[in-house]
């Protein structure tokens, strides 16, 4: 980890502890050290979140042993977030990760702070990052594993995580070739529209915001 080009100092790492802990608790992937390397299973985004946390010294198995998962809200594209619930000395807490614009609706902050977080997320997406917001908060009293939990609310933002999903080698040349052959090419992705536009610009597929079309599944 680097901060402004320098190795992360202990004080900086301690401020990232809550982010790392939430990243391993609100997660469905596995990452294990094996034969001098690592093996993993699960969604690549979850694996990336585990990797980040592991570099800060947080292991999913150890963390779950101390803070077992009592309940959860699995990620669904329509929902745009996932949440898990864990016991802490001060009560049950919710750990949440998801699309920044969705998680922002759950935060207990003023409009100016929400606007600043949203702007940071947009700037990261404009650089081609896939961005997730991570947050935590207290869970409703009496929550157990037998009743579906309500949507989290009153959360504290722990940070934004940006991930690069790099283009495969040769993709740019392939797109150039089909364009030269007169083939109209479109990209379909689950990424945020701002991220999609940034990647499209790298490929020469689009240049303007009005060339990006979004759609939602009908209920």
Backbone as a chain_set.jsonl record, in Angstrom:
{"seq": "XXXXXXXXXXXXXXXXXXXXXXXXXXXXXXXXXXXXXXXXXXXXXXXXXXXXXXXXXXXXXXXXXXXXXXXXXXXXXXXXXXXXXXXXXXXXXXXXXXXXXXXXXXXXXXXXXXXXXXXXXXXXXXXXXXXXXXXXXXXXXXXXXXXXXXXXXXXXXXXXXXXXXXXXXXXXXXXXXXXXXXXXXXXXXXXXXXXXXXXXXXXXXXXXXXXXXXXXXXX", "coords": {"N": [[0.828, -1.187, 0.0], [0.465, 2.211, -0.825], [0.672, 5.629, 0.127], [0.258, 8.702, -1.14], [2.509, 8.133, -2.643], [4.265, 6.97, -0.837], [5.161, 4.299, 1.453], [2.505, 2.844, 3.354], [1.867, 4.107, 6.53], [1.755, 3.069, 10.042], [-0.273, 4.54, 11.449], [-1.911, 5.391, 9.368], [-2.728, 2.914, 8.398], [-4.232, 2.005, 10.563], [-6.443, 3.647, 10.392], [-7.625, 2.617, 8.204], [-8.549, 0.239, 9.055], [-11.269, -0.324, 9.749], [-12.45, -0.235, 7.228], [-11.142, -2.383, 5.954], [-11.964, -4.52, 7.578], [-14.769, -4.507, 7.188], [-14.759, -5.148, 4.506], [-13.942, -7.815, 4.42], [-15.89, -9.052, 5.93], [-18.416, -8.444, 4.74], [-18.741, -10.236, 2.356], [-18.432, -12.864, -0.046], [-16.535, -14.491, -1.073], [-13.545, -16.602, -1.278], [-10.172, -16.752, -0.223], [-7.015, -18.072, -0.142], [-3.791, -18.821, 1.156], [-1.464, -20.848, -0.476], [0.915, -23.28, -1.145], [3.03, -21.409, -1.566], [1.745, -19.518, -3.077], [-1.452, -18.111, -4.025], [-4.825, -19.218, -3.819], [-8.177, -18.947, -4.978], [-11.75, -18.478, -4.757], [-14.873, -17.564, -6.082], [-16.725, -14.477, -6.73], [-15.005, -12.165, -8.81], [-14.829, -9.446, -7.987], [-15.365, -9.584, -5.231], [-13.175, -11.161, -4.513], [-11.099, -9.388, -5.08], [-11.624, -7.449, -3.136], [-11.097, -8.938, -0.83], [-8.377, -9.379, -1.223], [-7.319, -6.791, -0.983], [-7.905, -6.321, 1.752], [-6.465, -8.417, 2.927], [-3.859, -7.625, 2.452], [-3.637, -5.708, 4.328], [-3.549, -7.151, 6.564], [-5.837, -8.495, 7.402], [-7.786, -11.358, 7.745], [-10.317, -13.343, 6.37], [-11.382, -15.731, 7.547], [-10.414, -15.652, 10.224], [-11.529, -13.226, 11.058], [-14.28, -13.68, 10.803], [-14.562, -15.633, 12.723], [-14.353, -14.185, 15.062], [-16.351, -12.3, 14.665], [-19.047, -13.517, 13.841], [-21.284, -14.192, 11.073], [-24.569, -13.24, 11.295], [-26.861, -12.629, 9.902], [-27.946, -11.703, 6.568], [-28.082, -9.726, 3.533], [-28.168, -10.633, 0.392], [-26.232, -9.717, -2.544], [-27.865, -8.296, -5.304], [-28.383, -7.41, -8.706], [-30.536, -5.608, -9.108], [-30.826, -4.577, -6.603], [-28.378, -3.439, -5.917], [-26.595, -3.464, -3.807], [-24.974, -5.159, -1.045], [-25.339, -6.655, 2.192], [-24.214, -7.577, 5.454], [-24.608, -8.92, 8.769], [-23.318, -8.623, 12.02], [-22.211, -9.56, 15.351], [-21.081, -7.222, 17.803], [-19.264, -5.805, 20.59], [-20.778, -3.542, 21.333], [-23.237, -4.082, 20.315], [-25.304, -5.304, 17.542], [-23.987, -4.987, 14.266], [-24.227, -3.618, 10.953], [-22.664, -4.413, 7.906], [-21.895, -3.008, 4.856], [-21.685, -3.002, 1.312], [-21.565, -1.584, -1.979], [-22.959, -0.055, -4.967], [-21.904, 3.303, -5.218], [-23.854, 5.423, -5.494], [-26.093, 4.162, -4.545], [-25.466, 3.296, -1.91], [-25.062, 5.768, -0.788], [-27.636, 6.688, -0.257], [-28.19, 5.544, 2.134], [-26.653, 6.655, 4.09], [-25.869, 8.479, 7.08], [-25.428, 11.428, 6.829], [-24.852, 14.91, 5.948], [-26.171, 16.836, 3.145], [-24.099, 18.131, 1.772], [-21.843, 16.59, 2.358], [-22.596, 14.138, 1.214], [-22.66, 14.947, -1.458], [-19.961, 15.498, -1.879], [-18.791, 12.952, -1.551], [-20.055, 11.619, -3.644], [-18.98, 13.028, -5.828], [-16.294, 12.325, -5.648], [-16.509, 9.594, -6.22], [-17.415, 9.709, -8.864], [-15.197, 10.91, -10.115], [-13.299, 8.884, -9.805], [-14.509, 6.873, -11.337], [-14.416, 8.082, -13.838], [-11.791, 7.741, -14.436], [-11.727, 5.165, -15.163], [-12.098, 3.291, -13.196], [-13.777, 0.669, -11.451], [-16.09, 1.284, -9.055], [-16.773, 0.914, -5.615], [-18.712, 1.592, -2.736], [-18.146, 1.432, 0.754], [-19.602, 0.78, 3.865], [-20.73, 1.069, 7.305], [-22.926, 0.365, 10.102], [-25.249, 0.557, 12.884], [-27.404, -2.19, 13.666], [-30.954, -2.984, 13.602], [-32.605, -3.34, 16.792], [-32.917, -6.573, 18.281], [-32.48, -8.1, 16.035], [-32.16, -11.168, 14.346], [-31.154, -14.387, 12.973], [-33.371, -15.424, 11.734], [-35.267, -13.848, 10.587], [-35.901, -11.815, 7.784], [-33.755, -9.099, 7.272], [-34.28, -5.503, 7.529], [-33.766, -2.838, 5.071], [-30.535, -1.406, 5.332], [-29.766, 1.568, 7.255], [-28.843, 4.922, 8.29], [-26.045, 4.815, 8.155], [-22.405, 4.88, 8.408], [-19.978, 6.098, 6.246], [-17.21, 4.259, 5.199], [-15.37, 4.35, 3.213], [-14.304, 4.616, -0.269], [-13.739, 2.209, -2.754], [-11.691, 1.553, -5.446], [-11.421, -0.354, -8.386], [-9.53, -1.8, -10.991], [-10.512, -3.201, -13.986], [-8.811, -4.581, -16.214], [-8.376, -4.15, -19.772], [-8.28, -6.888, -22.018], [-5.313, -8.144, -23.559], [-4.787, -7.154, -26.862], [-7.375, -6.438, -27.464], [-7.916, -3.768, -28.188], [-6.677, -3.603, -30.71], [-8.226, -5.485, -32.067], [-10.777, -4.286, -32.064], [-10.197, -2.038, -33.589], [-9.652, -3.272, -36.04], [-12.158, -4.402, -36.772], [-13.638, -2.096, -37.003], [-12.381, -0.94, -39.179], [-13.212, -2.688, -41.081], [-15.771, -1.943, -41.417], [-17.67, -2.718, -39.585], [-20.177, -2.207, -37.22], [-19.782, -1.604, -33.847], [-20.701, -2.353, -30.517], [-20.68, -1.99, -26.948], [-21.689, -3.857, -24.187], [-22.287, -3.65, -20.798], [-22.123, -4.134, -17.221], [-21.108, -2.12, -15.758], [-20.828, 1.114, -14.105], [-22.237, 3.945, -15.808], [-20.373, 6.087, -16.185], [-17.896, 4.842, -15.83], [-18.091, 2.989, -17.913], [-18.049, 4.716, -20.131], [-15.46, 5.734, -19.93], [-13.92, 3.423, -20.435], [-14.852, 2.845, -22.982], [-13.854, 5.001, -24.402], [-11.128, 4.394, -24.345], [-11.161, 2.278, -26.104], [-12.014, 3.403, -28.426], [-14.706, 3.4, -28.984], [-16.659, 5.149, -28.144], [-17.152, 8.642, -27.447], [-18.646, 10.649, -26.344], [-20.979, 11.614, -23.739], [-23.651, 11.274, -24.457], [-23.614, 9.047, -25.989], [-23.736, 6.88, -24.435], [-25.962, 4.565, -23.21], [-28.407, 3.8, -20.838], [-30.299, 1.349, -19.013], [-33.043, -0.099, -17.211], [-34.177, -3.087, -15.67], [-37.498, -4.115, -16.121], [-39.983, -4.267, -13.54]], "CA": [[0.0, 0.0, 0.0], [1.166, 3.488, -0.872], [-0.104, 6.838, 0.37], [1.014, 9.802, -1.744], [3.784, 7.61, -3.14], [5.094, 6.427, 0.238], [4.542, 3.152, 2.124], [1.478, 3.168, 4.334], [2.355, 4.135, 7.906], [0.821, 2.416, 10.978], [-1.442, 5.37, 11.752], [-2.788, 5.335, 8.195], [-3.301, 1.575, 8.358], [-5.262, 1.884, 11.596], [-7.644, 4.345, 9.919], [-8.227, 1.77, 7.178], [-8.917, -1.034, 9.664], [-12.713, -0.545, 9.626], [-12.717, -0.53, 5.822], [-10.671, -3.742, 5.683], [-12.826, -5.47, 8.294], [-16.048, -4.577, 6.486], [-14.523, -5.772, 3.201], [-13.867, -9.267, 4.57], [-17.137, -9.549, 6.496], [-19.452, -8.361, 3.697], [-17.999, -10.869, 1.268], [-18.813, -14.267, -0.238], [-15.443, -15.185, -1.755], [-12.519, -17.244, -0.462], [-8.803, -16.499, -0.656], [-6.154, -18.839, 0.751], [-2.381, -18.981, 0.818], [-1.251, -22.273, -0.76], [2.126, -23.62, -1.9], [3.771, -20.216, -1.95], [0.906, -18.607, -3.858], [-2.809, -17.954, -3.504], [-5.951, -19.788, -4.555], [-9.384, -18.209, -4.636], [-13.029, -18.918, -5.301], [-15.934, -16.582, -5.914], [-16.82, -13.327, -7.626], [-13.722, -11.44, -8.864], [-14.875, -8.222, -7.193], [-15.198, -9.979, -3.836], [-11.79, -11.608, -4.34], [-10.277, -8.171, -5.042], [-11.825, -6.83, -1.826], [-10.352, -9.743, 0.127], [-6.949, -9.138, -1.447], [-7.011, -5.505, -0.358], [-7.924, -6.478, 3.199], [-5.377, -9.317, 3.328], [-2.61, -6.851, 2.458], [-3.638, -4.931, 5.567], [-3.452, -8.088, 7.679], [-7.143, -9.009, 7.806], [-8.142, -12.642, 7.148], [-11.759, -13.557, 6.477], [-11.697, -16.797, 8.49], [-10.164, -15.175, 11.58], [-12.464, -12.154, 11.375], [-15.6, -14.292, 10.984], [-14.561, -16.36, 13.992], [-14.609, -13.2, 16.106], [-17.597, -11.6, 14.352], [-19.791, -14.407, 12.931], [-22.395, -13.62, 10.306], [-25.86, -13.606, 11.875], [-27.882, -12.46, 8.88], [-27.376, -11.055, 5.384], [-28.876, -9.353, 2.357], [-27.264, -10.929, -0.731], [-26.199, -8.745, -3.637], [-28.657, -8.494, -6.516], [-28.218, -6.231, -9.563], [-31.606, -4.64, -8.898], [-30.661, -3.988, -5.271], [-27.138, -2.662, -6.04], [-25.767, -3.502, -2.608], [-25.053, -6.354, -0.197], [-25.157, -6.332, 3.604], [-24.134, -8.667, 6.411], [-24.829, -8.46, 10.132], [-22.362, -9.292, 12.899], [-22.232, -9.069, 16.733], [-19.967, -6.463, 18.344], [-19.506, -5.534, 22.009], [-21.8, -2.515, 21.52], [-24.472, -4.482, 19.651], [-25.202, -5.815, 16.181], [-23.633, -3.995, 13.246], [-24.406, -3.945, 9.531], [-21.568, -4.111, 6.996], [-22.543, -2.817, 3.558], [-20.899, -2.566, 0.156], [-22.414, -1.504, -3.146], [-22.792, 1.104, -5.844], [-21.87, 4.52, -4.388], [-25.103, 6.18, -5.494], [-27.075, 3.415, -3.73], [-25.047, 3.339, -0.513], [-25.238, 7.15, -0.331], [-29.001, 6.871, 0.245], [-28.275, 4.92, 3.464], [-25.718, 7.303, 5.003], [-26.338, 9.507, 8.006], [-24.568, 12.595, 6.627], [-25.574, 16.017, 5.331], [-26.177, 16.855, 1.679], [-22.787, 18.547, 1.278], [-20.946, 15.432, 2.454], [-23.015, 13.189, 0.181], [-22.236, 15.482, -2.748], [-18.509, 15.346, -1.977], [-18.511, 11.533, -1.768], [-20.494, 11.295, -5.001], [-18.026, 13.605, -6.762], [-15.106, 11.48, -5.602], [-16.83, 8.359, -6.929], [-17.463, 10.025, -10.295], [-13.826, 11.131, -10.574], [-12.665, 7.575, -9.913], [-15.115, 6.19, -12.483], [-13.928, 8.731, -15.055], [-10.457, 7.193, -14.684], [-11.885, 3.772, -15.567], [-12.21, 2.395, -12.047], [-15.051, 0.166, -10.958], [-16.088, 1.883, -7.713], [-17.708, 0.447, -4.595], [-18.712, 2.278, -1.447], [-18.205, 0.52, 1.894], [-20.151, 1.505, 5.007], [-21.2, 0.251, 8.42], [-23.846, 1.046, 11.004], [-25.917, -0.31, 13.849], [-28.551, -2.936, 13.161], [-32.149, -2.824, 14.443], [-32.626, -4.199, 17.982], [-33.622, -7.845, 18.173], [-32.22, -8.774, 14.764], [-31.578, -12.508, 14.438], [-30.967, -15.02, 11.678], [-34.606, -16.082, 11.281], [-36.157, -12.866, 9.958], [-35.22, -10.999, 6.782], [-33.468, -7.775, 7.835], [-34.695, -4.353, 6.718], [-32.666, -2.159, 4.388], [-29.712, -0.64, 6.277], [-29.941, 3.02, 7.266], [-28.048, 5.582, 9.308], [-24.695, 4.251, 8.076], [-21.206, 5.702, 8.307], [-19.159, 5.705, 5.098], [-15.847, 3.876, 5.548], [-14.476, 4.692, 2.112], [-14.568, 4.177, -1.635], [-12.725, 1.289, -3.263], [-11.656, 1.552, -6.905], [-10.764, -1.523, -8.969], [-9.324, -1.78, -12.433], [-10.777, -4.432, -14.735], [-8.044, -4.199, -17.403], [-8.713, -4.714, -21.075], [-7.422, -7.993, -22.418], [-4.336, -7.801, -24.586], [-5.242, -7.343, -28.238], [-8.751, -5.991, -27.673], [-7.912, -2.506, -28.919], [-6.368, -3.905, -32.113], [-9.368, -6.19, -32.644], [-11.823, -3.288, -32.306], [-9.745, -1.225, -34.719], [-9.789, -4.072, -37.262], [-13.559, -4.537, -37.188], [-14.067, -0.778, -37.461], [-11.838, -0.769, -40.536], [-14.002, -3.538, -41.977], [-17.111, -1.381, -41.528], [-18.582, -3.363, -38.637], [-20.602, -1.358, -36.118], [-19.49, -2.321, -32.605], [-21.263, -1.802, -29.289], [-20.256, -2.66, -25.731], [-22.719, -4.018, -23.166], [-21.569, -3.869, -19.549], [-22.818, -3.834, -15.984], [-20.399, -1.048, -15.074], [-21.44, 2.443, -14.022], [-22.123, 4.626, -17.102], [-19.148, 6.887, -16.276], [-16.817, 3.877, -16.052], [-18.27, 2.447, -19.259], [-17.597, 5.712, -21.099], [-13.998, 5.795, -19.859], [-13.392, 2.25, -21.135], [-15.201, 3.001, -24.403], [-12.905, 5.943, -24.993], [-9.875, 3.669, -24.577], [-11.351, 1.381, -27.246], [-12.46, 4.136, -29.593], [-16.103, 3.064, -29.248], [-17.508, 6.304, -27.842], [-16.436, 9.818, -26.95], [-19.558, 11.591, -25.695], [-21.892, 11.043, -22.76], [-24.918, 10.885, -25.066], [-23.431, 7.765, -26.669], [-23.921, 5.833, -23.424], [-27.386, 4.347, -22.957], [-28.653, 2.953, -19.667], [-31.644, 0.761, -18.963], [-33.356, -0.865, -16.017], [-35.105, -4.195, -15.866], [-38.847, -3.818, -15.661], [-40.418, -5.125, -12.43]], "C": [[0.872, 1.25, 0.0], [0.179, 4.615, -0.566], [0.742, 8.014, -0.076], [2.427, 9.353, -2.106], [4.681, 6.979, -2.103], [4.386, 5.24, 0.884], [3.574, 3.595, 3.213], [2.042, 3.07, 5.751], [1.319, 3.514, 8.855], [-0.424, 3.23, 11.285], [-2.441, 5.357, 10.6], [-3.483, 3.981, 8.125], [-4.41, 1.405, 9.385], [-6.552, 2.567, 11.169], [-8.36, 3.529, 8.846], [-8.727, 0.451, 7.744], [-10.406, -1.331, 9.513], [-13.093, -0.895, 8.192], [-12.318, -1.96, 5.49], [-11.576, -4.772, 6.34], [-14.171, -5.623, 7.587], [-15.902, -5.309, 5.156], [-14.419, -7.291, 3.291], [-15.161, -9.846, 5.146], [-18.273, -9.541, 5.471], [-18.859, -8.92, 2.404], [-18.411, -12.331, 1.182], [-17.699, -15.083, -0.886], [-14.506, -15.853, -0.755], [-11.158, -16.954, -1.08], [-7.876, -17.159, 0.349], [-4.725, -18.861, 0.227], [-2.108, -20.47, 0.652], [-0.013, -22.461, -1.627], [2.868, -22.387, -2.418], [2.996, -19.229, -2.792], [-0.472, -18.5, -3.224], [-3.806, -18.659, -4.416], [-7.208, -19.067, -4.096], [-10.596, -18.824, -5.302], [-14.047, -17.825, -5.066], [-15.865, -15.453, -6.923], [-15.504, -12.541, -7.623], [-13.704, -10.149, -8.049], [-14.692, -8.528, -5.712], [-13.765, -10.431, -3.562], [-10.854, -10.402, -4.254], [-10.407, -7.471, -3.687], [-11.076, -7.603, -0.743], [-8.853, -9.49, 0.005], [-6.514, -7.837, -0.805], [-6.905, -5.652, 1.158], [-6.775, -7.36, 3.686], [-4.054, -8.571, 3.376], [-2.498, -5.964, 3.688], [-3.651, -5.831, 6.8], [-4.763, -8.67, 8.165], [-7.455, -10.28, 7.029], [-9.622, -12.914, 7.399], [-12.089, -14.6, 7.548], [-11.527, -16.323, 9.93], [-11.191, -14.127, 11.999], [-13.871, -12.7, 11.614], [-15.68, -15.078, 12.288], [-14.871, -15.415, 15.156], [-15.961, -12.523, 15.922], [-18.429, -12.435, 13.373], [-20.956, -13.706, 12.241], [-23.714, -14.148, 10.844], [-26.972, -13.551, 10.83], [-27.239, -11.749, 7.694], [-28.451, -10.655, 4.393], [-27.97, -9.564, 1.164], [-27.324, -9.847, -1.809], [-27.098, -9.209, -4.775], [-28.494, -7.252, -7.379], [-29.292, -5.169, -9.345], [-31.448, -3.898, -7.57], [-29.44, -3.075, -5.223], [-26.314, -2.6, -4.756], [-25.904, -4.865, -1.947], [-24.798, -5.919, 1.235], [-25.047, -7.61, 4.416], [-24.205, -8.086, 7.818], [-24.014, -9.305, 11.102], [-22.432, -8.711, 14.319], [-20.938, -8.358, 17.111], [-20.263, -6.193, 19.816], [-20.615, -4.508, 22.253], [-23.115, -2.847, 20.821], [-24.23, -4.984, 18.234], [-24.883, -4.685, 15.211], [-23.902, -4.543, 11.847], [-23.157, -3.523, 8.773], [-22.133, -4.095, 5.576], [-21.518, -2.45, 2.494], [-21.832, -2.531, -1.048], [-22.1, -0.299, -3.994], [-22.847, 2.376, -5.006], [-23.198, 5.265, -4.334], [-26.191, 5.491, -4.663], [-26.732, 3.502, -2.247], [-25.231, 4.751, 0.052], [-26.623, 7.389, 0.259], [-29.151, 6.328, 1.665], [-27.419, 5.647, 4.509], [-26.4, 8.348, 5.884], [-25.381, 10.7, 7.946], [-25.387, 13.691, 5.947], [-25.411, 15.994, 3.813], [-24.812, 17.219, 1.112], [-21.802, 17.383, 1.298], [-21.301, 14.392, 1.396], [-22.551, 13.652, -1.195], [-20.736, 15.295, -2.95], [-18.126, 13.886, -2.236], [-18.892, 11.131, -3.185], [-19.513, 11.82, -6.034], [-16.737, 12.787, -6.801], [-15.327, 10.187, -6.371], [-16.844, 8.583, -8.441], [-16.053, 10.217, -10.856], [-13.072, 9.811, -10.722], [-13.192, 6.817, -11.128], [-14.628, 6.774, -13.801], [-12.519, 8.258, -15.418], [-10.515, 5.713, -15.043], [-11.98, 2.794, -14.424], [-13.648, 1.914, -11.861], [-15.098, 0.522, -9.477], [-17.168, 1.262, -6.835], [-17.592, 1.34, -3.365], [-18.858, 1.234, -0.354], [-18.651, 1.321, 3.112], [-20.524, 0.528, 6.116], [-22.14, 1.071, 9.295], [-24.47, 0.061, 11.966], [-27.135, -0.978, 13.211], [-29.743, -2.744, 14.086], [-32.088, -3.753, 15.656], [-33.407, -5.484, 17.724], [-33.39, -8.591, 16.875], [-31.611, -10.146, 15.019], [-31.515, -13.114, 13.052], [-32.216, -15.62, 11.086], [-35.568, -15.141, 10.561], [-35.352, -12.033, 8.965], [-34.991, -9.597, 7.317], [-33.988, -6.658, 6.941], [-33.493, -3.742, 6.012], [-31.866, -1.337, 5.397], [-29.965, 0.858, 6.143], [-29.064, 3.605, 8.369], [-26.599, 5.136, 9.328], [-23.611, 5.328, 8.082], [-20.374, 5.205, 7.136], [-17.731, 5.422, 5.561], [-14.862, 4.181, 4.431], [-14.995, 4.212, 0.771], [-13.411, 3.299, -2.093], [-12.814, 1.283, -4.782], [-10.854, 0.373, -7.425], [-10.646, -1.361, -10.474], [-9.636, -3.159, -12.998], [-10.105, -4.244, -16.094], [-8.536, -4.87, -18.677], [-7.755, -5.851, -21.401], [-6.485, -7.547, -23.546], [-4.908, -8.092, -25.972], [-6.635, -6.832, -28.514], [-8.787, -4.714, -28.5], [-7.63, -2.725, -30.4], [-7.55, -4.589, -32.788], [-10.497, -5.224, -32.97], [-11.458, -2.42, -33.499], [-9.938, -1.968, -36.037], [-11.239, -4.16, -37.721], [-14.126, -3.192, -37.619], [-13.602, -0.53, -38.892], [-12.629, -1.577, -41.549], [-15.443, -3.043, -42.104], [-18.137, -1.996, -40.592], [-18.904, -2.401, -37.507], [-20.472, -2.152, -34.813], [-20.084, -1.592, -31.412], [-20.759, -2.614, -28.103], [-21.416, -2.685, -24.745], [-22.023, -4.394, -21.87], [-22.465, -3.563, -18.357], [-22.164, -2.716, -15.199], [-21.235, 0.229, -14.998], [-21.256, 3.15, -15.36], [-20.841, 5.439, -17.26], [-17.947, 5.991, -16.524], [-16.886, 3.321, -17.468], [-17.774, 3.422, -20.318], [-16.072, 5.8, -21.102], [-13.367, 4.626, -20.608], [-13.665, 2.363, -22.633], [-14.261, 3.961, -25.103], [-11.56, 5.277, -25.266], [-9.958, 2.805, -25.829], [-11.741, 2.112, -28.524], [-13.901, 3.846, -29.959], [-17.031, 4.248, -29.035], [-16.641, 7.432, -27.308], [-17.318, 10.721, -26.106], [-20.499, 10.87, -24.729], [-23.184, 10.568, -23.4], [-24.821, 9.594, -25.875], [-23.574, 6.578, -25.701], [-25.407, 5.743, -23.083], [-27.523, 3.428, -21.752], [-30.081, 2.425, -19.717], [-31.809, -0.017, -17.689], [-34.342, -1.959, -16.352], [-36.466, -3.825, -15.337], [-39.256, -4.767, -14.532], [-41.405, -6.182, -12.895]], "O": [[1.87, 1.339, 0.715], [-0.99, 4.559, -0.949], [1.789, 8.303, 0.501], [3.401, 10.079, -1.908], [5.76, 6.493, -2.443], [3.157, 5.17, 0.871], [3.8, 4.59, 3.901], [2.629, 2.052, 6.119], [0.138, 3.439, 8.516], [-1.519, 2.675, 11.373], [-3.653, 5.316, 10.813], [-4.676, 3.902, 7.831], [-5.413, 0.742, 9.119], [-7.639, 2.122, 11.537], [-9.552, 3.72, 8.603], [-9.271, -0.372, 7.008], [-10.779, -2.458, 9.188], [-13.953, -1.745, 7.962], [-13.065, -2.675, 4.822], [-11.917, -5.784, 5.728], [-14.657, -6.74, 7.409], [-16.818, -6.012, 4.728], [-14.771, -7.987, 2.339], [-15.493, -11.002, 4.882], [-19.008, -10.521, 5.349], [-18.524, -8.175, 1.483], [-18.704, -12.965, 2.196], [-17.905, -16.252, -1.214], [-14.654, -15.693, 0.456], [-11.012, -16.917, -2.301], [-7.927, -16.859, 1.541], [-4.485, -18.913, -0.979], [-2.466, -21.27, 1.516], [0.098, -21.877, -2.705], [3.28, -22.343, -3.578], [3.539, -18.196, -3.186], [-0.641, -18.765, -2.033], [-3.641, -18.685, -5.636], [-7.292, -18.626, -2.949], [-10.49, -19.579, -6.268], [-14.091, -17.225, -3.992], [-15.053, -15.472, -7.848], [-14.945, -12.277, -6.558], [-12.673, -9.794, -7.479], [-13.958, -7.827, -5.014], [-13.203, -10.124, -2.51], [-9.923, -10.394, -3.449], [-9.423, -6.96, -3.152], [-10.489, -7.003, 0.158], [-8.147, -9.399, 1.009], [-5.468, -7.775, -0.158], [-5.952, -5.177, 1.775], [-6.18, -7.089, 4.729], [-3.217, -8.844, 4.237], [-1.408, -5.521, 4.049], [-3.75, -5.353, 7.931], [-4.806, -9.281, 9.233], [-7.399, -10.289, 5.799], [-10.114, -12.733, 8.513], [-12.979, -14.38, 8.37], [-12.396, -16.564, 10.768], [-11.666, -14.127, 13.134], [-14.574, -12.243, 12.515], [-16.75, -15.176, 12.89], [-15.556, -15.787, 16.108], [-16.641, -12.207, 16.898], [-18.507, -12.094, 12.193], [-21.532, -12.754, 12.767], [-23.951, -15.356, 10.851], [-27.914, -14.342, 10.878], [-26.119, -11.25, 7.799], [-29.569, -11.169, 4.411], [-27.075, -8.75, 0.933], [-28.332, -9.156, -1.962], [-27.084, -10.38, -5.154], [-28.467, -6.142, -6.849], [-29.005, -3.972, -9.39], [-31.874, -2.752, -7.428], [-29.468, -2.042, -4.554], [-25.422, -1.76, -4.638], [-26.824, -5.626, -2.246], [-24.115, -4.922, 1.469], [-25.702, -8.607, 4.112], [-23.902, -6.913, 8.034], [-24.011, -10.533, 11.026], [-22.682, -7.517, 14.487], [-19.843, -8.819, 16.788], [-21.407, -6.338, 20.246], [-21.318, -4.586, 23.261], [-24.007, -2.003, 20.739], [-23.088, -5.077, 17.784], [-25.422, -3.583, 15.312], [-23.819, -5.745, 11.595], [-22.648, -2.418, 8.964], [-22.773, -5.055, 5.146], [-20.594, -1.678, 2.749], [-22.767, -3.326, -1.146], [-21.106, 0.393, -3.775], [-23.738, 2.523, -4.17], [-23.628, 5.693, -3.263], [-27.094, 6.146, -4.143], [-27.608, 3.753, -1.419], [-25.524, 4.911, 1.237], [-26.776, 8.2, 1.173], [-30.141, 6.625, 2.333], [-27.456, 5.293, 5.688], [-27.364, 9.0, 5.485], [-24.623, 10.951, 8.883], [-26.477, 13.436, 5.435], [-24.614, 15.229, 3.272], [-24.406, 16.679, 0.083], [-21.019, 17.212, 0.365], [-20.415, 13.828, 0.754], [-22.101, 12.843, -2.006], [-20.288, 14.973, -4.05], [-17.24, 13.611, -3.045], [-18.159, 10.4, -3.851], [-19.234, 11.137, -7.019], [-16.159, 12.583, -7.868], [-14.439, 9.731, -7.092], [-16.349, 7.754, -9.205], [-15.75, 9.74, -11.95], [-12.294, 9.641, -11.661], [-12.423, 6.195, -11.861], [-14.446, 6.044, -14.775], [-12.103, 8.364, -16.572], [-9.477, 5.074, -15.21], [-11.947, 1.583, -14.645], [-14.603, 2.659, -12.084], [-14.226, 0.099, -8.718], [-18.317, 1.104, -7.25], [-16.502, 1.785, -3.007], [-19.601, 0.265, -0.508], [-18.14, 2.412, 3.364], [-20.622, -0.679, 5.894], [-22.152, 2.301, 9.241], [-24.238, -1.144, 11.866], [-27.798, -0.411, 12.342], [-29.562, -2.376, 15.247], [-31.561, -4.86, 15.546], [-34.428, -5.477, 17.036], [-34.033, -9.612, 16.628], [-30.67, -10.283, 15.801], [-31.79, -12.437, 12.062], [-32.15, -16.264, 10.039], [-36.566, -15.583, 9.992], [-34.244, -11.595, 9.275], [-35.938, -8.957, 7.774], [-34.124, -6.841, 5.732], [-32.348, -4.08, 6.31], [-32.452, -0.645, 6.23], [-30.327, 1.352, 5.075], [-28.603, 2.892, 9.26], [-25.982, 5.081, 10.392], [-23.86, 6.501, 7.805], [-20.092, 4.011, 7.044], [-17.117, 6.249, 6.235], [-13.657, 4.262, 4.667], [-15.994, 3.497, 0.69], [-12.246, 3.612, -1.848], [-13.88, 1.037, -5.345], [-9.74, 0.122, -6.965], [-11.55, -0.852, -11.137], [-9.088, -4.164, -12.543], [-10.754, -3.794, -17.039], [-9.04, -5.993, -18.662], [-6.564, -5.781, -21.094], [-6.826, -6.693, -24.364], [-5.453, -9.17, -26.21], [-7.056, -6.787, -29.67], [-9.601, -4.591, -29.416], [-8.268, -2.107, -31.253], [-7.847, -4.311, -33.95], [-11.111, -5.324, -34.032], [-12.313, -2.102, -34.326], [-10.339, -1.371, -37.036], [-11.529, -4.014, -38.908], [-14.991, -3.134, -38.493], [-14.34, 0.02, -39.71], [-12.713, -1.213, -42.722], [-16.247, -3.648, -42.814], [-19.34, -1.818, -40.782], [-17.996, -1.837, -36.897], [-21.004, -3.257, -34.705], [-19.987, -0.369, -31.305], [-20.445, -3.796, -28.245], [-22.051, -1.66, -24.497], [-21.25, -5.351, -21.837], [-23.442, -2.824, -18.474], [-22.605, -2.39, -14.097], [-22.212, 0.398, -15.727], [-20.217, 2.978, -15.998], [-20.273, 5.482, -18.351], [-17.077, 6.323, -17.328], [-15.865, 3.197, -18.144], [-17.149, 3.01, -21.295], [-15.461, 5.927, -22.163], [-12.39, 4.809, -21.335], [-12.814, 2.018, -23.453], [-13.91, 3.759, -26.266], [-10.921, 5.55, -26.282], [-8.965, 2.617, -26.532], [-11.792, 1.504, -29.593], [-14.292, 4.02, -31.113], [-18.078, 4.34, -29.677], [-15.548, 7.21, -26.788], [-16.827, 11.467, -25.259], [-20.777, 9.681, -24.88], [-23.766, 9.578, -22.956], [-25.826, 9.103, -26.387], [-23.535, 5.419, -26.116], [-26.028, 6.739, -22.712], [-26.843, 2.407, -21.656], [-30.949, 2.991, -20.382], [-30.839, -0.539, -17.14], [-35.223, -1.793, -17.195], [-36.588, -3.285, -14.237], [-38.909, -5.948, -14.566], [-41.872, -6.988, -12.09]]}, "num_chains": 1, "name": "protein.A"}
